[in-house]
Coordinates of C-alpha atoms and ligand atoms in Angstrom, one line a residue:
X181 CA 88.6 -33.2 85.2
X182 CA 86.5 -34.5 82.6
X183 CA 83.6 -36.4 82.7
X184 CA 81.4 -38.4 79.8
X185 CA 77.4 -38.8 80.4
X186 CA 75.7 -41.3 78.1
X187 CA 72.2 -40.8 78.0
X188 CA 69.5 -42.8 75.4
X189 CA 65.6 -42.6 75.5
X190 CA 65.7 -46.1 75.2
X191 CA 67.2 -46.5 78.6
X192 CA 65.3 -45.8 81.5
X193 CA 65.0 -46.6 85.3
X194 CA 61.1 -45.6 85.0
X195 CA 58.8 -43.3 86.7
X196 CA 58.9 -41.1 89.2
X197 CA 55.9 -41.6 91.7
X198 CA 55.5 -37.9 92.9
X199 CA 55.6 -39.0 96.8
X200 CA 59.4 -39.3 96.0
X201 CA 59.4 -35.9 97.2
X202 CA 57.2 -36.6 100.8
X203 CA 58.0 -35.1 103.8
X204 CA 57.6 -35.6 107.7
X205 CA 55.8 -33.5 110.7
X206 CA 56.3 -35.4 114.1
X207 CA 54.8 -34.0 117.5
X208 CA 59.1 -33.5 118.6
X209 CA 60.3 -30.3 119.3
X210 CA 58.8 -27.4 117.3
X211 CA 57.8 -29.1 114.1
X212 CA 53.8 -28.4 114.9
X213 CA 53.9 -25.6 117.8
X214 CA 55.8 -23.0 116.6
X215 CA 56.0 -24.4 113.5
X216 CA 53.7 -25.4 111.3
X217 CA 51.1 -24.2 114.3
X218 CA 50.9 -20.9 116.3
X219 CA 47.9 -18.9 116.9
X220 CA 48.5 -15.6 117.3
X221 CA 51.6 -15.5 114.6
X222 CA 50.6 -12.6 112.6
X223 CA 50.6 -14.8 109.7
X224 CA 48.7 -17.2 111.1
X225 CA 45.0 -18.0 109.7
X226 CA 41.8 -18.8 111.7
X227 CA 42.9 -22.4 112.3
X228 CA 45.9 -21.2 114.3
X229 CA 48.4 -22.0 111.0
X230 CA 51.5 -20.0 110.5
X231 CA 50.7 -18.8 106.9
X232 CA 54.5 -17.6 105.7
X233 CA 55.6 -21.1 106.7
X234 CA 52.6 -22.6 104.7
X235 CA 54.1 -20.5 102.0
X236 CA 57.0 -22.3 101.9
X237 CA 56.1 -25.5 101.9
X238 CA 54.0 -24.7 99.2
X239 CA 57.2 -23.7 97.4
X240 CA 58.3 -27.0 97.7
X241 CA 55.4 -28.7 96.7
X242 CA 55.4 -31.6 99.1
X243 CA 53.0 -34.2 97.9
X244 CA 52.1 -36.0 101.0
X245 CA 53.9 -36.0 104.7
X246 CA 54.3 -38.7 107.2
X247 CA 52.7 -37.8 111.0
X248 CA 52.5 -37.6 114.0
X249 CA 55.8 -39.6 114.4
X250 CA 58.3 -40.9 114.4
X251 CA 59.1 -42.2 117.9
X252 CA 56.3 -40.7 119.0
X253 CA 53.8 -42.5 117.4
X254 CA 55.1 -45.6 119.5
X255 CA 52.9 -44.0 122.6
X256 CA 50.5 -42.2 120.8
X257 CA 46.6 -42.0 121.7
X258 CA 45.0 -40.1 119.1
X259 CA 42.1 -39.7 120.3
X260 CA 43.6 -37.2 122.8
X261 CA 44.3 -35.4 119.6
X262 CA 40.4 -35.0 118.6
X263 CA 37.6 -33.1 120.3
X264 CA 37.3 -29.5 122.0
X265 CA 40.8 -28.7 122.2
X266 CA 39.8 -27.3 126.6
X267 CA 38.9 -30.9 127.1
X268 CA 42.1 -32.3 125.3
X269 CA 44.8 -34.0 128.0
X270 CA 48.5 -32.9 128.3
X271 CA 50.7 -36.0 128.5
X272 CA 54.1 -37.0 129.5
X273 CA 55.8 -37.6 125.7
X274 CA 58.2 -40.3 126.3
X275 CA 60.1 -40.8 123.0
X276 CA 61.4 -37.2 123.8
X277 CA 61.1 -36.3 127.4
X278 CA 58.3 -33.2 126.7
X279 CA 54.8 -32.3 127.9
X280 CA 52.6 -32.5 124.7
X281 CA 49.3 -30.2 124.9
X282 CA 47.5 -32.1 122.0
X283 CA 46.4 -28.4 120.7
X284 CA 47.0 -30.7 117.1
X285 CA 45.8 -33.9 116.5
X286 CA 44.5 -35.8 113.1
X287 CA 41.9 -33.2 112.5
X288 CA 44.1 -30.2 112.5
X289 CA 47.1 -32.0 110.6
X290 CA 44.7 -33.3 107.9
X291 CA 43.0 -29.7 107.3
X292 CA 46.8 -28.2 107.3
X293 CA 47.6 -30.9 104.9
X294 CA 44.7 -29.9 102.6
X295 CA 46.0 -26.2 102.4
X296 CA 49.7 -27.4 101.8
X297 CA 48.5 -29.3 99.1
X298 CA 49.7 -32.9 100.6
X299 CA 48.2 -35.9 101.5
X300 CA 48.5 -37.9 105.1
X301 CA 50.8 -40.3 105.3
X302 CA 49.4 -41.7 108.7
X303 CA 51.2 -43.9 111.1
X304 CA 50.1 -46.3 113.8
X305 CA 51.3 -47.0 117.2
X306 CA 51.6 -50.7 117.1
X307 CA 54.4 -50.0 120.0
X308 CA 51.8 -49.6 123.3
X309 CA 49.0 -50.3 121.3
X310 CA 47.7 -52.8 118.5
X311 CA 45.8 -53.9 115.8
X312 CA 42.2 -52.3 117.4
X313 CA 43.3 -49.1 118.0
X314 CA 44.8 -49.0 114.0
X315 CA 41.4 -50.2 112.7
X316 CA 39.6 -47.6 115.0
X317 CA 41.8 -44.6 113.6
X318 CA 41.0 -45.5 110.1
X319 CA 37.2 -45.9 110.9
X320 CA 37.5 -42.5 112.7
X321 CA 39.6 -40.9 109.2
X322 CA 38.1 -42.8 106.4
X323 CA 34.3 -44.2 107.4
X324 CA 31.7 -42.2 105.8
X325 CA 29.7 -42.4 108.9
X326 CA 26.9 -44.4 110.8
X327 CA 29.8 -46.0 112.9
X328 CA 31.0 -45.3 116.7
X329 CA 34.4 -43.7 115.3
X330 CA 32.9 -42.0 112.3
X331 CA 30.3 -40.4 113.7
X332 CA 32.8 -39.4 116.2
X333 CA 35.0 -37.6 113.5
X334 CA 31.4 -36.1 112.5
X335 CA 30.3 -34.8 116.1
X336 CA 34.0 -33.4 116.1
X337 CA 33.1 -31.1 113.0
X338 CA 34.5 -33.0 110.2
X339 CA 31.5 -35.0 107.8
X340 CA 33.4 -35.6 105.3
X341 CA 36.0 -38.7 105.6
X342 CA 39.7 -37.7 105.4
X343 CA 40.6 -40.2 103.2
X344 CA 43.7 -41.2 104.1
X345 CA 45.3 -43.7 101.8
X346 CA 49.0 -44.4 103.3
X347 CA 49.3 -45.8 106.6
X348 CA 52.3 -46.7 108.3
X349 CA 52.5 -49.8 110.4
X350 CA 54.2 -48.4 113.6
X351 CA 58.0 -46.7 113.7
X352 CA 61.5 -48.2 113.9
X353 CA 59.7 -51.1 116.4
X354 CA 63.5 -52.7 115.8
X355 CA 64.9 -50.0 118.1
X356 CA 65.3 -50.3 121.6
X357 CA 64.5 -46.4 121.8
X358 CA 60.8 -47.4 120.8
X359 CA 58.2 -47.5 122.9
X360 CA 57.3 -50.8 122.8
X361 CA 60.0 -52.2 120.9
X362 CA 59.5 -55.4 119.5
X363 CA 61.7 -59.0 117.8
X364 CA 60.9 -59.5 114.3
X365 CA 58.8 -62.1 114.9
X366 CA 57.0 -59.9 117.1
X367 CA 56.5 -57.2 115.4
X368 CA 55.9 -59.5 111.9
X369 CA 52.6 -61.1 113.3
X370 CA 51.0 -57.7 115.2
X371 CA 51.8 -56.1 111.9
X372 CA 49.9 -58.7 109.6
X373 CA 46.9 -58.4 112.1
X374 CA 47.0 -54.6 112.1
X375 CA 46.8 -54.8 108.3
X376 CA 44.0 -57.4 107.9
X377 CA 42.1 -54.9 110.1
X378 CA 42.8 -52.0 108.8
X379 CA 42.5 -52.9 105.0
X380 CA 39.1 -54.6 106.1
X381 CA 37.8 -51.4 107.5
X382 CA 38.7 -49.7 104.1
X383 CA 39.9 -51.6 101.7
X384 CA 41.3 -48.7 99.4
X385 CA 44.4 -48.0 101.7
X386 CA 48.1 -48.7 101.0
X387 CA 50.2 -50.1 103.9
X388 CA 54.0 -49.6 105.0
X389 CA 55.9 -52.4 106.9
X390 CA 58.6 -51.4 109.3
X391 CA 62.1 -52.3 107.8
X392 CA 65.2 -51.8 110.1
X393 CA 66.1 -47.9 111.7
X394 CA 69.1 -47.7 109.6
X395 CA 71.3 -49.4 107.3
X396 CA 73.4 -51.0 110.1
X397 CA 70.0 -52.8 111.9
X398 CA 69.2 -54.2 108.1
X399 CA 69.1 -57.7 107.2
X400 CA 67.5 -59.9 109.3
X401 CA 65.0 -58.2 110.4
X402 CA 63.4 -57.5 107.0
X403 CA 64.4 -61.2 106.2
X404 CA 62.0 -62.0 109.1
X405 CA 59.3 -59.2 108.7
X406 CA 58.3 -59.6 105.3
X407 CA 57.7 -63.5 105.8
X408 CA 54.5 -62.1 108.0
X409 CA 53.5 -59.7 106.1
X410 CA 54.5 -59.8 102.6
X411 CA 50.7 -60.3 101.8
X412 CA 49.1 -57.7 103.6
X413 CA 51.1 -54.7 103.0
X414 CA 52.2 -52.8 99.9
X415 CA 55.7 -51.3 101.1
X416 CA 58.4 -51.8 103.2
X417 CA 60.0 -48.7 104.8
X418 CA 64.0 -48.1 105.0
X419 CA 65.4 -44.6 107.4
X420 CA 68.8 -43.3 107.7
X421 CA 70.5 -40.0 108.5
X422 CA 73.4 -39.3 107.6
X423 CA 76.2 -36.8 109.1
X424 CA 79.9 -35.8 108.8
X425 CA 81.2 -35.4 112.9
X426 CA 84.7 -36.2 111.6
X427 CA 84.6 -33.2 109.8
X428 CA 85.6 -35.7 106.8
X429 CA 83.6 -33.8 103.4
X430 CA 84.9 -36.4 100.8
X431 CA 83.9 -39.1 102.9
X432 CA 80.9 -37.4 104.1
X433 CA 79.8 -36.6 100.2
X434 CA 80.6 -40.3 99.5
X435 CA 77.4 -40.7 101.9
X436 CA 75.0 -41.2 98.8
X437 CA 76.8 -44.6 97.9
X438 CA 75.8 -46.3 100.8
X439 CA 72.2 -45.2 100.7
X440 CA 72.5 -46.9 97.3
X441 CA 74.1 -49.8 99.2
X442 CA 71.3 -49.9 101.2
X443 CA 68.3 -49.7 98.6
X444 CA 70.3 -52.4 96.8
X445 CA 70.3 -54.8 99.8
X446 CA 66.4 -53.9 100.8
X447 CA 65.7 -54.8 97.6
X448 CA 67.7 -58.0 97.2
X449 CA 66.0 -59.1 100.5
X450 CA 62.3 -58.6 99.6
X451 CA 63.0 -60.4 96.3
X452 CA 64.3 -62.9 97.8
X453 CA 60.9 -63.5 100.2
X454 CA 59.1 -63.0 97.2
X455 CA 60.7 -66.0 95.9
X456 CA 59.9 -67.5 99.2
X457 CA 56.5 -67.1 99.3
X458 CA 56.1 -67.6 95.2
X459 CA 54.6 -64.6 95.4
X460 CA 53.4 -62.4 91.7
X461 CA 54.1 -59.1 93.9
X462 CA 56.6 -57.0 93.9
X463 CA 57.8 -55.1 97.2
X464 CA 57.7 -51.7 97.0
X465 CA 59.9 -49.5 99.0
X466 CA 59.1 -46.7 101.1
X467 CA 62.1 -44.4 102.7
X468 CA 60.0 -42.6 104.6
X469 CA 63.0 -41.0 107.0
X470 CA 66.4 -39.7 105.1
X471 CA 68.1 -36.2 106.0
X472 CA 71.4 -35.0 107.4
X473 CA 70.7 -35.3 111.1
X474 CA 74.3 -34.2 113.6
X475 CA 74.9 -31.1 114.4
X476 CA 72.3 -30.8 117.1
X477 CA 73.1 -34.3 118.9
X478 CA 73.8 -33.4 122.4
X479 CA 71.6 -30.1 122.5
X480 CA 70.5 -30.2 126.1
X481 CA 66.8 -28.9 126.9
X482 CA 64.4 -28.4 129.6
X483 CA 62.8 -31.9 130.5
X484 CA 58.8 -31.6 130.0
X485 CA 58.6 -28.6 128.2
X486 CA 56.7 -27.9 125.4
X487 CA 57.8 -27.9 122.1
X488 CA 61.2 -27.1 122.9
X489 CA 64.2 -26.4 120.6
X490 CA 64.9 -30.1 119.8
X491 CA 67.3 -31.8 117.2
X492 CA 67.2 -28.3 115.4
X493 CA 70.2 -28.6 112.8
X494 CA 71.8 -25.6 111.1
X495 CA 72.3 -26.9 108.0
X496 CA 76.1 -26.1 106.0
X497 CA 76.5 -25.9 102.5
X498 CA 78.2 -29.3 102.2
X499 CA 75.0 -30.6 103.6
X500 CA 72.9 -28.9 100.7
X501 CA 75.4 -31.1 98.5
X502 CA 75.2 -34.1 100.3
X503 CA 71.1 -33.7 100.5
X504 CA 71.5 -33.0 96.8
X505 CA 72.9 -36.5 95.8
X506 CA 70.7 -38.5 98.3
X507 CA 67.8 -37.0 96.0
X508 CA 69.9 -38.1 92.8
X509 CA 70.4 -41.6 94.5
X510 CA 66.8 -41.6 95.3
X511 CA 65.2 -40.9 92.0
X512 CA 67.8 -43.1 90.0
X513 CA 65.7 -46.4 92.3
X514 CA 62.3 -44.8 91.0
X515 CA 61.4 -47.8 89.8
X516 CA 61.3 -49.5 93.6
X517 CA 61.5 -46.4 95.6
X518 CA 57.5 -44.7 95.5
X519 CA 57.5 -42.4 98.4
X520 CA 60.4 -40.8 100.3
X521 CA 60.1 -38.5 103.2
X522 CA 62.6 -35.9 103.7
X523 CA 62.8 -36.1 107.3
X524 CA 61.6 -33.1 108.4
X525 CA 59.9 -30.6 107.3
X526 CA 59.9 -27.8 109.6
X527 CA 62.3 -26.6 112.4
X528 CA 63.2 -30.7 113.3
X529 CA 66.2 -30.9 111.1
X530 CA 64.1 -29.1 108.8
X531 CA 64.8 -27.1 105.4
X532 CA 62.5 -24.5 107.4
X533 CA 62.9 -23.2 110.2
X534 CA 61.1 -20.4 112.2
X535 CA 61.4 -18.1 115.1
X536 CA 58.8 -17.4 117.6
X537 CA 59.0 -14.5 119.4
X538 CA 56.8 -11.7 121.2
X539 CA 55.7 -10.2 118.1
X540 CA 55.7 -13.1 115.7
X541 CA 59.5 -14.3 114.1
X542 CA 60.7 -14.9 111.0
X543 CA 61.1 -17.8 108.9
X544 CA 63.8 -18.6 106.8
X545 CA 65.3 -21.7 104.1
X546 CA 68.2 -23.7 105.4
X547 CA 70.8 -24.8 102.9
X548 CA 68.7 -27.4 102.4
X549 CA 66.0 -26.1 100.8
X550 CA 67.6 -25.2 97.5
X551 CA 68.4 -29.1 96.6
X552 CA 65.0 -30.9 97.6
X553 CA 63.0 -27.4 95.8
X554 CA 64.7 -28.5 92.6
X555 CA 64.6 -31.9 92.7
X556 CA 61.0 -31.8 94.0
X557 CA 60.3 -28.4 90.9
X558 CA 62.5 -30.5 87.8
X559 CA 62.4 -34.3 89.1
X560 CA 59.3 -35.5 88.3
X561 CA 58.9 -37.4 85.5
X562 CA 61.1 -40.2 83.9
X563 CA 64.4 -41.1 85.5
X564 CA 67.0 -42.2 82.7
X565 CA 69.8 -44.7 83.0
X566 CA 73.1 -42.9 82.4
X567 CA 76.1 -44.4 81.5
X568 CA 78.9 -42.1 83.2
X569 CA 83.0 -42.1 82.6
X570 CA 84.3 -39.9 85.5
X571 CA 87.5 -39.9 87.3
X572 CA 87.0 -40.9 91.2
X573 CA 88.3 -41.1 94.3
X574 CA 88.2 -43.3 97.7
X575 CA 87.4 -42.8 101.1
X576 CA 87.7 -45.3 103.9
X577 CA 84.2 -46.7 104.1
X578 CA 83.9 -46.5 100.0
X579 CA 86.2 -47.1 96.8
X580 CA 85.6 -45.7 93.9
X581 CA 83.6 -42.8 94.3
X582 CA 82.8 -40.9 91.2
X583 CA 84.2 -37.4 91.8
X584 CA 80.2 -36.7 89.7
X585 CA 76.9 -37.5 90.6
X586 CA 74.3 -36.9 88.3
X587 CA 71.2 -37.7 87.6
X588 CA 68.6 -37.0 84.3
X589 CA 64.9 -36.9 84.3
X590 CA 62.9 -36.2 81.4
X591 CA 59.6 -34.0 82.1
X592 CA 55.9 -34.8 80.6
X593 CA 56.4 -32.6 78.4
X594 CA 59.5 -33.7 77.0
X595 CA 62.1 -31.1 78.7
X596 CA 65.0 -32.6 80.6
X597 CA 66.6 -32.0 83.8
X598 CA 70.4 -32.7 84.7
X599 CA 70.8 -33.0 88.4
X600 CA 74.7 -33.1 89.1
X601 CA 76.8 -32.4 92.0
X602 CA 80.5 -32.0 91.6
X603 CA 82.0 -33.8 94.6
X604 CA 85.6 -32.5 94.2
X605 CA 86.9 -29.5 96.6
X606 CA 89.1 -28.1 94.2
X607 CA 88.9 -29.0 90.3
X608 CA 86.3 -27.8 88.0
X609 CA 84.7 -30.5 86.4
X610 CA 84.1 -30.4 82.3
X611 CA 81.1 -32.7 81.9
X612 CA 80.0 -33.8 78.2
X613 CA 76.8 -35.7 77.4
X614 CA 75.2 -36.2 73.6
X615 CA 71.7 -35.5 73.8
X616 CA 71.3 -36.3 70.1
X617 CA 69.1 -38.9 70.1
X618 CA 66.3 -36.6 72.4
X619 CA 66.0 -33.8 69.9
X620 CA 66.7 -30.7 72.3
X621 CA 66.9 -27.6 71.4
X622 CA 68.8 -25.4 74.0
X623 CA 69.7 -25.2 77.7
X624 CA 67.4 -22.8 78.7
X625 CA 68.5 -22.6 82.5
X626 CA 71.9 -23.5 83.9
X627 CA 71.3 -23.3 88.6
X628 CA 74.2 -23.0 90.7
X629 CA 74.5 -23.7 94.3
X630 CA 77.3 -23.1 95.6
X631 CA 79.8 -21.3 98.3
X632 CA 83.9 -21.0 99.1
X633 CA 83.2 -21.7 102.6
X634 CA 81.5 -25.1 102.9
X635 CA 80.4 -24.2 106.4
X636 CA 78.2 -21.7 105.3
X637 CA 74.4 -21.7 106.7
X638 CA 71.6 -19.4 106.6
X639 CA 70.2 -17.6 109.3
X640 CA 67.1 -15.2 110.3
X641 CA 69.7 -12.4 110.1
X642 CA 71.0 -13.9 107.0
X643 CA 69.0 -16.0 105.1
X644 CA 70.4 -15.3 101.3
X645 CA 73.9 -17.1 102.4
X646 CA 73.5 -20.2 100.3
X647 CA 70.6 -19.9 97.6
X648 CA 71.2 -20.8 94.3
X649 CA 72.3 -18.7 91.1
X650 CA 70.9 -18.8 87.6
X651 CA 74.3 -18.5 85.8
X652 CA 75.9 -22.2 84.8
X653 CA 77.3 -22.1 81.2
X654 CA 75.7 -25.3 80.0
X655 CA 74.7 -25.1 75.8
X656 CA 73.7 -27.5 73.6
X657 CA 75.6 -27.5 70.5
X658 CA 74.0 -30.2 67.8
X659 CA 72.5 -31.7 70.5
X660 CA 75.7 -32.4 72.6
X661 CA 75.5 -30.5 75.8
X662 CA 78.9 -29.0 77.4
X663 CA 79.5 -27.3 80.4
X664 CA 81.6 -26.5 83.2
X665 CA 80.4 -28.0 86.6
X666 CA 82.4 -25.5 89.5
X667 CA 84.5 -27.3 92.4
X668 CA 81.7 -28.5 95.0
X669 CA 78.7 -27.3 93.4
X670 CA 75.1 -28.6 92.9
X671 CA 74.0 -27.9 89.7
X672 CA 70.3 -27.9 87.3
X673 CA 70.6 -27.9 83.5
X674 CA 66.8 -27.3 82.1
X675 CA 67.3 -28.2 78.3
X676 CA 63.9 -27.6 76.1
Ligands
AHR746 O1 63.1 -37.9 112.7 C1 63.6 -38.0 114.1 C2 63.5 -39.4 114.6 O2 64.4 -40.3 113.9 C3 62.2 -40.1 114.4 O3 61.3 -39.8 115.5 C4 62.5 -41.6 114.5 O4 61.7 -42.4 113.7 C5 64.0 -41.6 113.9 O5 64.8 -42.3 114.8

């Protein structure tokens, strides 16, 4: 097969806003104990913090993750989460049927974040709480001091505000699932009076509406929201997983089209209130929960425990592809999409994943990994507006599904990245794209992911299964790049 990429300096989607590449910790499972927390690890550090996980996620150079949920969020009481950790309660957690020891609240998760690197993307519970307890949280995170909840923060160890400066306005409150699940209308007004609050108490903060779950819940409900609060907040969020229990892989790498679907109709909607309301702003979007989430529905586990093995996917190959062109799909909407969270981060359908065990455990990159390092290492910057000529083919949810996905983003420094995944299961794809007009010199780099057996996952015992290979035969000829992109492969082409 053959395939034609028409690329111009002249056209581009825009700029990347580096929280594209965001990630997600929620109290479910073992995301924070045994993950991201576990005194006594032998690589943990004084604060209790596993420091070979910390490793990695510096590796991936997550700019800022979402916490503590998630469902869980919709019962939350942070300040359980604050204080001498003897004094702190253990709860029933009712999104997922565990006992949660509150070891880790805000002031642990914020000082973590500082060592990773990222910033807090905060959430809310506007499901069995409201607009006070919102305001209170960011008095107690971003007050200087000389206030109840500040000079709680500061009695609690911390003088210096966290400075928080994205908040999210609950979790999915469209789901029945949720802890106080709301209507639209419901959750329109309690989210408009959360914000007025909240930005009051600190003006400087950027706030994230609820969309809909998933793209099946969309429409109405963000028709509804966003007339209460197109105002008061700066984003609107959008989460869907995505999964191939048919065993269907064309269909399942077709998944990236309706995430573009979805954008698409987001978008269309908030414009549409913005036209409403004859509002100057734009609506921002955040999609703050995306992943591959299937292979652990069902998993049973011991009801109450604590931090049990919960929604812990092993992650195939063809997921790394498919994870591969949501991230394509993702930065080709830079211009509306600002922050994405890779839902999540460690051990919860995770591209980490640890052990725990007597002596300490391992931990290890899923498939995963490979796609969101790159994309997260060679992605930021700005996102050009290809013109491609591929053949394609058609599942039964989509026609016309271009057998390529690709993606180009040219760095600061004037470098470029091709992103491209090559959806076929059998035919090499030849892919040709005039670079002329950029002035590149060579393909320095050509990164191969990929494996005969789509099935393939890594493991403690054998965590080099899937990782990418340096070894693509992209060149640049007179400025025309040509190269060979293998049957279902995700591929990097660094041209200088
Ligand atoms: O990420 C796992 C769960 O998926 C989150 O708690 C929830 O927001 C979503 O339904």
């Amino acid at each position: 097969m053959q395939a034609t990429l028409t690329l111009h300096p002249s056209y581009t989607v825009g700029k990347t806003d580096d929280r594209l590449f965001g990630s997600f910790i929620e109290h479910l499972g073992r995301a924070v104990y045994h993950g991201i927390y576990e005194p006594g690890h032998p690589t943990a550090d004084k604060d209790g913090f596993r420091g070979d996980v910390l490793d990695m996620v510096k590796v991936l150079q997550v700019p800022i993750v979402r916490y503590p949920g998630g469902n869980f969020v919709s019962g939350y009481r942070w300040e359980d989460g604050t204080g001498p950790k003897e004094k702190r309660p253990r709860r029933p957690e009712l999104a997922w049927g565990t006992t949660e020891t509150n070891e880790v609240g805000i002031d642990e998760f914020q000082a973590w974040c500082k060592k990773a690197g990222a910033e807090v993307m905060m959430a809310v519970n506007l499901g069995t709480r409201g607009p006070d307890d919102a305001r209170n949280l960011v008095e107690y995170c971003n007050f200087k001091g000389g206030t109840y909840y500040s000079d709680m923060r500061r009695a609690n160890g911390f003088e210096d505000p966290f400075g928080i400066k994205v908040w999210c306005l609950g979790n999915e409150m469209d789901g029945s699932w949720q802890m106080g699940a709301k209507t639209a209308a419901e959750y329109g007004r309690i989210a408009a009076e959360a914000a007025k609050l909240m930005k009051w108490t600190d003006p400087s903060i950027e706030l994230v509406a609820c969309g809909s779950s998933n793209v099946h819940m969309c429409g109405a409900w963000e028709l509804e929201v966003l007339q209460h609060v197109y105002d008061h907040v700066d984003y609107l969020s959008l989460h869907n997983y995505y999964g191939n229990p048919a065993n269907d892989t064309p269909s399942f790498l077709a998944c990236s089209l309706e995430m573009d679907s979805f954008i698409k109709t987001v978008c269309a909607i908030a414009d549409s209130v913005k036209k409403l309301k004859n509002s100057k702003k734009t609506m921002y979007l955040s999609f703050d929960e995306w992943n591959v989430w299937f292979h652990s529905n069902g998993v049973p586990f011991e009801k109450w425990s604590v931090a049990p093995h919960q929604l812990e996917d092993v992650y195939t190959f063809e997921d790394a592809l498919v994870v591969g062109c949501l991230l394509m799909t993702l930065l080709k909407h830079c211009d509306r999409v600002k922050m994405a969270c890779l839902a999540q981060l460690v051990n919860v359908i995770a591209p980490i994943m640890t052990e725990n065990t007597e002596d300490g455990g391992r931990c290890w990159a899923q498939t995963i990994f490979y796609p969101f390092l790159h994309a997260s290492a060679y992605g930021r910057g700005t996102v050009l507006d290809g013109r491609l000529e591929c053949p394609k083919y058609s599942t039964k949810a989509v026609a016309d599904v271009p057998y390529l996905e690709t993606c180009a983003v040219q760095q600061e420094d004037g470098s470029m990245t091709i992103f491209a995944v090559n959806r076929s299961m059998d035919e090499d794809l030849e892919l040709t794209c005039d670079l002329s007009a950029f002035g590149m010199q060579e393909a320095v780099e050509h990164i191969i992911l990929t494996n005969n057996d789509m099935k393939a996952v890594n493991t403690a015992d054998a965590p080099d299964t899937v990782v990418p290979e340096a070894g693509g035969n992209a060149v640049l000829t007179d400025g025309v790049l040509q190269t060979k992109l293998g049957a279902h492969s995700w591929n990097v082409i660094r041209i200088r």
